[in-house]
């Protein structure tokens, strides 16, 4: 009985499988769900089931989608000559929030990482190549993470596509609001190397 | 599309209703659930539904229970002459974990707090009184929280029961492993007032 009735222990165990949710947080959440309205608990359970049932991948860009094509690929107002390449579907969200980008996406499904056994065939690089070779693409913007694997992936894709289209990479540098004193030297080095003329 | 497909937004919204789960954590959890195995997601949804369906309150002590009586009240090896009074079902778990206590419990369902509109009738104080007046209770241990409302509740119950049985309160003092330098003065004052003879 040290953990309460079996269904409560079971819910605690299930919740503690989620990333960043430890045993104590899981228990607090389980008690909260137990105390909440029946309808709240049902809505949460329903939302979990629905996300698995209804969300798949877009057949064009491999972003998350409720139908065969995602809302971005289906949106006639987007600029079809631009493809922004990201590692994961979650990376599309912050880019969309900037409202700075009106082109399409291509979700690789990860980054090249030979030590983790992730090679070119594990990512959707061939599909990207086909989209570019089909023509009409003015620019491919590489927005993989500014990490070792993300950079390596960007370099690799740039080598593949450079002959077919213009390939650019997101700028690396100091985040807005940062101060120089606390900047790490790699970021500061990138900011220095990527300095821009003020006109 | 800034938040992804509708089922994902819905799940994110449901998760962010949980206590301590902000928008960003909710989104991270939603993506995790989306990527996890179908069976993991189903198990989590099922556990949420089951905890609401199957867990009720014990008719004796108001602890959480799968049947009419909780496992502690049903356990013939527990000492029926001791009642430990706690505010919430969640408070039973840490006390059980100590393995120091072999008596029964009584869950009040909160603490007296007139400014929040929680009066004696909102708690299970009358039920506690009936259990004590039915006889056979050697000691009532008040284990409400060491907070203003918890202390007030303990004082109130002590006044009600003192003529019928022995009433004790959990010790307040320095937590094990703490150091004096960083102890707050209220705790230190309690530790001083409650000092014990070493024999």
PDB file of C-alpha atoms in Angstrom, chain B residues 16-151:
ATOM      1  CA  UNK B  16      -0.571  22.098 -20.027  1.00  0.00           C
ATOM      2  CA  UNK B  17      -3.591  21.996 -17.678  1.00  0.00           C
ATOM      3  CA  UNK B  18      -1.631  19.680 -15.401  1.00  0.00           C
ATOM      4  CA  UNK B  19       0.024  21.360 -12.424  1.00  0.00           C
ATOM      5  CA  UNK B  20       3.635  22.427 -13.005  1.00  0.00           C
ATOM      6  CA  UNK B  21       3.446  21.650 -16.739  1.00  0.00           C
ATOM      7  CA  UNK B  22       3.984  24.800 -18.781  1.00  0.00           C
ATOM      8  CA  UNK B  23       3.323  25.287 -22.464  1.00  0.00           C
ATOM      9  CA  UNK B  24       6.795  24.214 -23.555  1.00  0.00           C
ATOM     10  CA  UNK B  25       6.941  21.104 -21.406  1.00  0.00           C
ATOM     11  CA  UNK B  26       3.451  20.179 -22.603  1.00  0.00           C
ATOM     12  CA  UNK B  27       4.608  20.471 -26.193  1.00  0.00           C
ATOM     13  CA  UNK B  28       7.675  18.350 -25.530  1.00  0.00           C
ATOM     14  CA  UNK B  29       5.506  15.680 -23.867  1.00  0.00           C
ATOM     15  CA  UNK B  30       2.983  15.794 -26.732  1.00  0.00           C
ATOM     16  CA  UNK B  31       5.750  15.226 -29.286  1.00  0.00           C
ATOM     17  CA  UNK B  32       7.082  12.396 -27.157  1.00  0.00           C
ATOM     18  CA  UNK B  33       3.660  10.721 -27.011  1.00  0.00           C
ATOM     19  CA  UNK B  34       3.260  11.170 -30.760  1.00  0.00           C
ATOM     20  CA  UNK B  35       6.600   9.456 -31.382  1.00  0.00           C
ATOM     21  CA  UNK B  36       6.136   6.689 -28.800  1.00  0.00           C
ATOM     22  CA  UNK B  37       4.746   3.231 -29.553  1.00  0.00           C
ATOM     23  CA  UNK B  38       0.996   2.944 -29.998  1.00  0.00           C
ATOM     24  CA  UNK B  39       0.864   0.580 -27.035  1.00  0.00           C
ATOM     25  CA  UNK B  40       2.626   3.065 -24.715  1.00  0.00           C
ATOM     26  CA  UNK B  41       0.156   5.798 -25.617  1.00  0.00           C
ATOM     27  CA  UNK B  42      -2.792   3.420 -25.186  1.00  0.00           C
ATOM     28  CA  UNK B  43      -1.490   2.281 -21.788  1.00  0.00           C
ATOM     29  CA  UNK B  44      -1.173   5.868 -20.605  1.00  0.00           C
ATOM     30  CA  UNK B  45      -4.673   6.781 -21.791  1.00  0.00           C
ATOM     31  CA  UNK B  46      -6.049   3.614 -20.216  1.00  0.00           C
ATOM     32  CA  UNK B  47      -4.316   4.304 -16.893  1.00  0.00           C
ATOM     33  CA  UNK B  48      -5.867   7.789 -16.806  1.00  0.00           C
ATOM     34  CA  UNK B  49      -9.353   6.411 -17.402  1.00  0.00           C
ATOM     35  CA  UNK B  50      -8.920   3.569 -14.918  1.00  0.00           C
ATOM     36  CA  UNK B  51      -7.713   5.724 -12.084  1.00  0.00           C
ATOM     37  CA  UNK B  52     -10.939   7.729 -12.357  1.00  0.00           C
ATOM     38  CA  UNK B  53     -13.155   4.666 -12.735  1.00  0.00           C
ATOM     39  CA  UNK B  54     -11.696   2.377 -10.150  1.00  0.00           C
ATOM     40  CA  UNK B  55     -10.358   4.504  -7.338  1.00  0.00           C
ATOM     41  CA  UNK B  56     -12.784   5.780  -4.719  1.00  0.00           C
ATOM     42  CA  UNK B  57     -12.564   6.547  -1.007  1.00  0.00           C
ATOM     43  CA  UNK B  58     -12.476   4.059   1.872  1.00  0.00           C
ATOM     44  CA  UNK B  59     -15.736   4.178   3.843  1.00  0.00           C
ATOM     45  CA  UNK B  60     -13.839   4.002   7.134  1.00  0.00           C
ATOM     46  CA  UNK B  61     -10.802   6.280   6.776  1.00  0.00           C
ATOM     47  CA  UNK B  62     -11.442   8.128   3.451  1.00  0.00           C
ATOM     48  CA  UNK B  63      -8.094   7.058   2.099  1.00  0.00           C
ATOM     49  CA  UNK B  64      -8.023   6.081  -1.598  1.00  0.00           C
ATOM     50  CA  UNK B  65      -9.432   2.631  -2.194  1.00  0.00           C
ATOM     51  CA  UNK B  66     -10.402   0.274  -4.980  1.00  0.00           C
ATOM     52  CA  UNK B  67     -13.177  -1.303  -2.904  1.00  0.00           C
ATOM     53  CA  UNK B  68     -15.442  -0.083  -0.079  1.00  0.00           C
ATOM     54  CA  UNK B  69     -12.533  -0.373   2.382  1.00  0.00           C
ATOM     55  CA  UNK B  70      -8.901   0.475   1.710  1.00  0.00           C
ATOM     56  CA  UNK B  71      -6.110  -2.075   1.977  1.00  0.00           C
ATOM     57  CA  UNK B  72      -4.917  -0.615   5.281  1.00  0.00           C
ATOM     58  CA  UNK B  73      -8.333  -0.787   6.990  1.00  0.00           C
ATOM     59  CA  UNK B  74      -8.723  -4.327   5.593  1.00  0.00           C
ATOM     60  CA  UNK B  75      -5.333  -5.459   6.892  1.00  0.00           C
ATOM     61  CA  UNK B  76      -5.883  -7.474  10.101  1.00  0.00           C
ATOM     62  CA  UNK B  77      -2.229  -7.060  11.081  1.00  0.00           C
ATOM     63  CA  UNK B  78      -2.569  -3.280  11.586  1.00  0.00           C
ATOM     64  CA  UNK B  79      -3.045  -1.887  15.080  1.00  0.00           C
ATOM     65  CA  UNK B  80      -6.692  -0.757  15.235  1.00  0.00           C
ATOM     66  CA  UNK B  81      -6.159   1.258  18.407  1.00  0.00           C
ATOM     67  CA  UNK B  82      -4.076   3.902  16.601  1.00  0.00           C
ATOM     68  CA  UNK B  83      -5.424   6.504  14.174  1.00  0.00           C
ATOM     69  CA  UNK B  84      -3.080   8.804  12.285  1.00  0.00           C
ATOM     70  CA  UNK B  85      -4.936  11.898  11.021  1.00  0.00           C
ATOM     71  CA  UNK B  86      -3.710  13.417   7.740  1.00  0.00           C
ATOM     72  CA  UNK B  87      -5.000  16.134   5.426  1.00  0.00           C
ATOM     73  CA  UNK B  88      -4.920  14.354   2.057  1.00  0.00           C
ATOM     74  CA  UNK B  89      -4.692  10.789   0.683  1.00  0.00           C
ATOM     75  CA  UNK B  90      -1.262  11.687  -0.721  1.00  0.00           C
ATOM     76  CA  UNK B  91      -0.011  12.194   2.851  1.00  0.00           C
ATOM     77  CA  UNK B  92      -0.534   8.510   3.668  1.00  0.00           C
ATOM     78  CA  UNK B  93       2.161   7.445   1.199  1.00  0.00           C
ATOM     79  CA  UNK B  94       5.216   9.087   2.848  1.00  0.00           C
ATOM     80  CA  UNK B  95       4.109   7.856   6.292  1.00  0.00           C
ATOM     81  CA  UNK B  96       3.725   4.296   4.979  1.00  0.00           C
ATOM     82  CA  UNK B  97       7.188   4.565   3.446  1.00  0.00           C
ATOM     83  CA  UNK B  98       8.766   5.150   6.858  1.00  0.00           C
ATOM     84  CA  UNK B  99       7.601   1.643   7.949  1.00  0.00           C
ATOM     85  CA  UNK B 100       7.432   3.172  11.450  1.00  0.00           C
ATOM     86  CA  UNK B 101       3.657   3.214  11.709  1.00  0.00           C
ATOM     87  CA  UNK B 102       1.394   0.163  11.895  1.00  0.00           C
ATOM     88  CA  UNK B 103      -1.918   1.761  12.881  1.00  0.00           C
ATOM     89  CA  UNK B 104      -4.840   3.044  10.809  1.00  0.00           C
ATOM     90  CA  UNK B 105      -5.445   6.434   9.170  1.00  0.00           C
ATOM     91  CA  UNK B 106      -8.109   9.083   8.929  1.00  0.00           C
ATOM     92  CA  UNK B 107      -8.006  11.407   5.915  1.00  0.00           C
ATOM     93  CA  UNK B 108      -9.639  14.776   6.618  1.00  0.00           C
ATOM     94  CA  UNK B 109      -9.806  15.974   3.017  1.00  0.00           C
ATOM     95  CA  UNK B 110      -7.979  19.241   3.749  1.00  0.00           C
ATOM     96  CA  UNK B 111      -7.260  21.641   6.602  1.00  0.00           C
ATOM     97  CA  UNK B 112      -9.402  24.250   8.332  1.00  0.00           C
ATOM     98  CA  UNK B 113      -9.024  27.553   6.535  1.00  0.00           C
ATOM     99  CA  UNK B 114     -11.856  30.005   7.193  1.00  0.00           C
ATOM    100  CA  UNK B 115     -10.504  32.565   4.697  1.00  0.00           C
ATOM    101  CA  UNK B 116     -10.753  29.927   1.945  1.00  0.00           C
ATOM    102  CA  UNK B 117     -14.202  28.988   3.244  1.00  0.00           C
ATOM    103  CA  UNK B 118     -13.091  25.593   4.559  1.00  0.00           C
ATOM    104  CA  UNK B 119     -14.890  24.986   7.852  1.00  0.00           C
ATOM    105  CA  UNK B 120     -15.323  21.986  10.100  1.00  0.00           C
ATOM    106  CA  UNK B 121     -18.249  20.638   8.027  1.00  0.00           C
ATOM    107  CA  UNK B 122     -16.096  20.549   4.890  1.00  0.00           C
ATOM    108  CA  UNK B 123     -13.640  18.141   6.521  1.00  0.00           C
ATOM    109  CA  UNK B 124     -14.239  14.630   7.858  1.00  0.00           C
ATOM    110  CA  UNK B 125     -13.930  15.706  11.485  1.00  0.00           C
ATOM    111  CA  UNK B 126     -17.372  14.444  12.597  1.00  0.00           C
ATOM    112  CA  UNK B 127     -16.488  11.027  11.133  1.00  0.00           C
ATOM    113  CA  UNK B 128     -13.220  11.006  13.085  1.00  0.00           C
ATOM    114  CA  UNK B 129     -15.087  11.879  16.249  1.00  0.00           C
ATOM    115  CA  UNK B 130     -17.498   8.987  15.681  1.00  0.00           C
ATOM    116  CA  UNK B 131     -14.596   6.566  15.189  1.00  0.00           C
ATOM    117  CA  UNK B 132     -13.010   7.683  18.446  1.00  0.00           C
ATOM    118  CA  UNK B 133     -16.313   7.662  20.352  1.00  0.00           C
ATOM    119  CA  UNK B 134     -17.039   4.115  19.155  1.00  0.00           C
ATOM    120  CA  UNK B 135     -14.204   3.194  21.537  1.00  0.00           C
ATOM    121  CA  UNK B 136     -11.035   1.120  21.400  1.00  0.00           C
ATOM    122  CA  UNK B 137      -8.803   3.997  20.261  1.00  0.00           C
ATOM    123  CA  UNK B 138      -5.694   4.387  22.452  1.00  0.00           C
ATOM    124  CA  UNK B 139      -4.094   7.282  20.556  1.00  0.00           C
ATOM    125  CA  UNK B 140      -4.861   9.753  17.779  1.00  0.00           C
ATOM    126  CA  UNK B 141      -1.695  11.043  16.078  1.00  0.00           C
ATOM    127  CA  UNK B 142      -2.236  14.395  14.370  1.00  0.00           C
ATOM    128  CA  UNK B 143      -0.129  14.432  11.205  1.00  0.00           C
ATOM    129  CA  UNK B 144      -1.596  17.486   9.476  1.00  0.00           C
ATOM    130  CA  UNK B 145       1.009  19.691   7.759  1.00  0.00           C
ATOM    131  CA  UNK B 146       3.254  21.914   9.903  1.00  0.00           C
ATOM    132  CA  UNK B 147       1.645  25.004   8.321  1.00  0.00           C
ATOM    133  CA  UNK B 148      -0.686  27.627   9.769  1.00  0.00           C
ATOM    134  CA  UNK B 149      -3.813  25.823   8.590  1.00  0.00           C
ATOM    135  CA  UNK B 150      -2.459  22.375   9.472  1.00  0.00           C
ATOM    136  CA  UNK B 151      -1.530  23.522  12.984  1.00  0.00           C
TER     137      UNK B 151
END
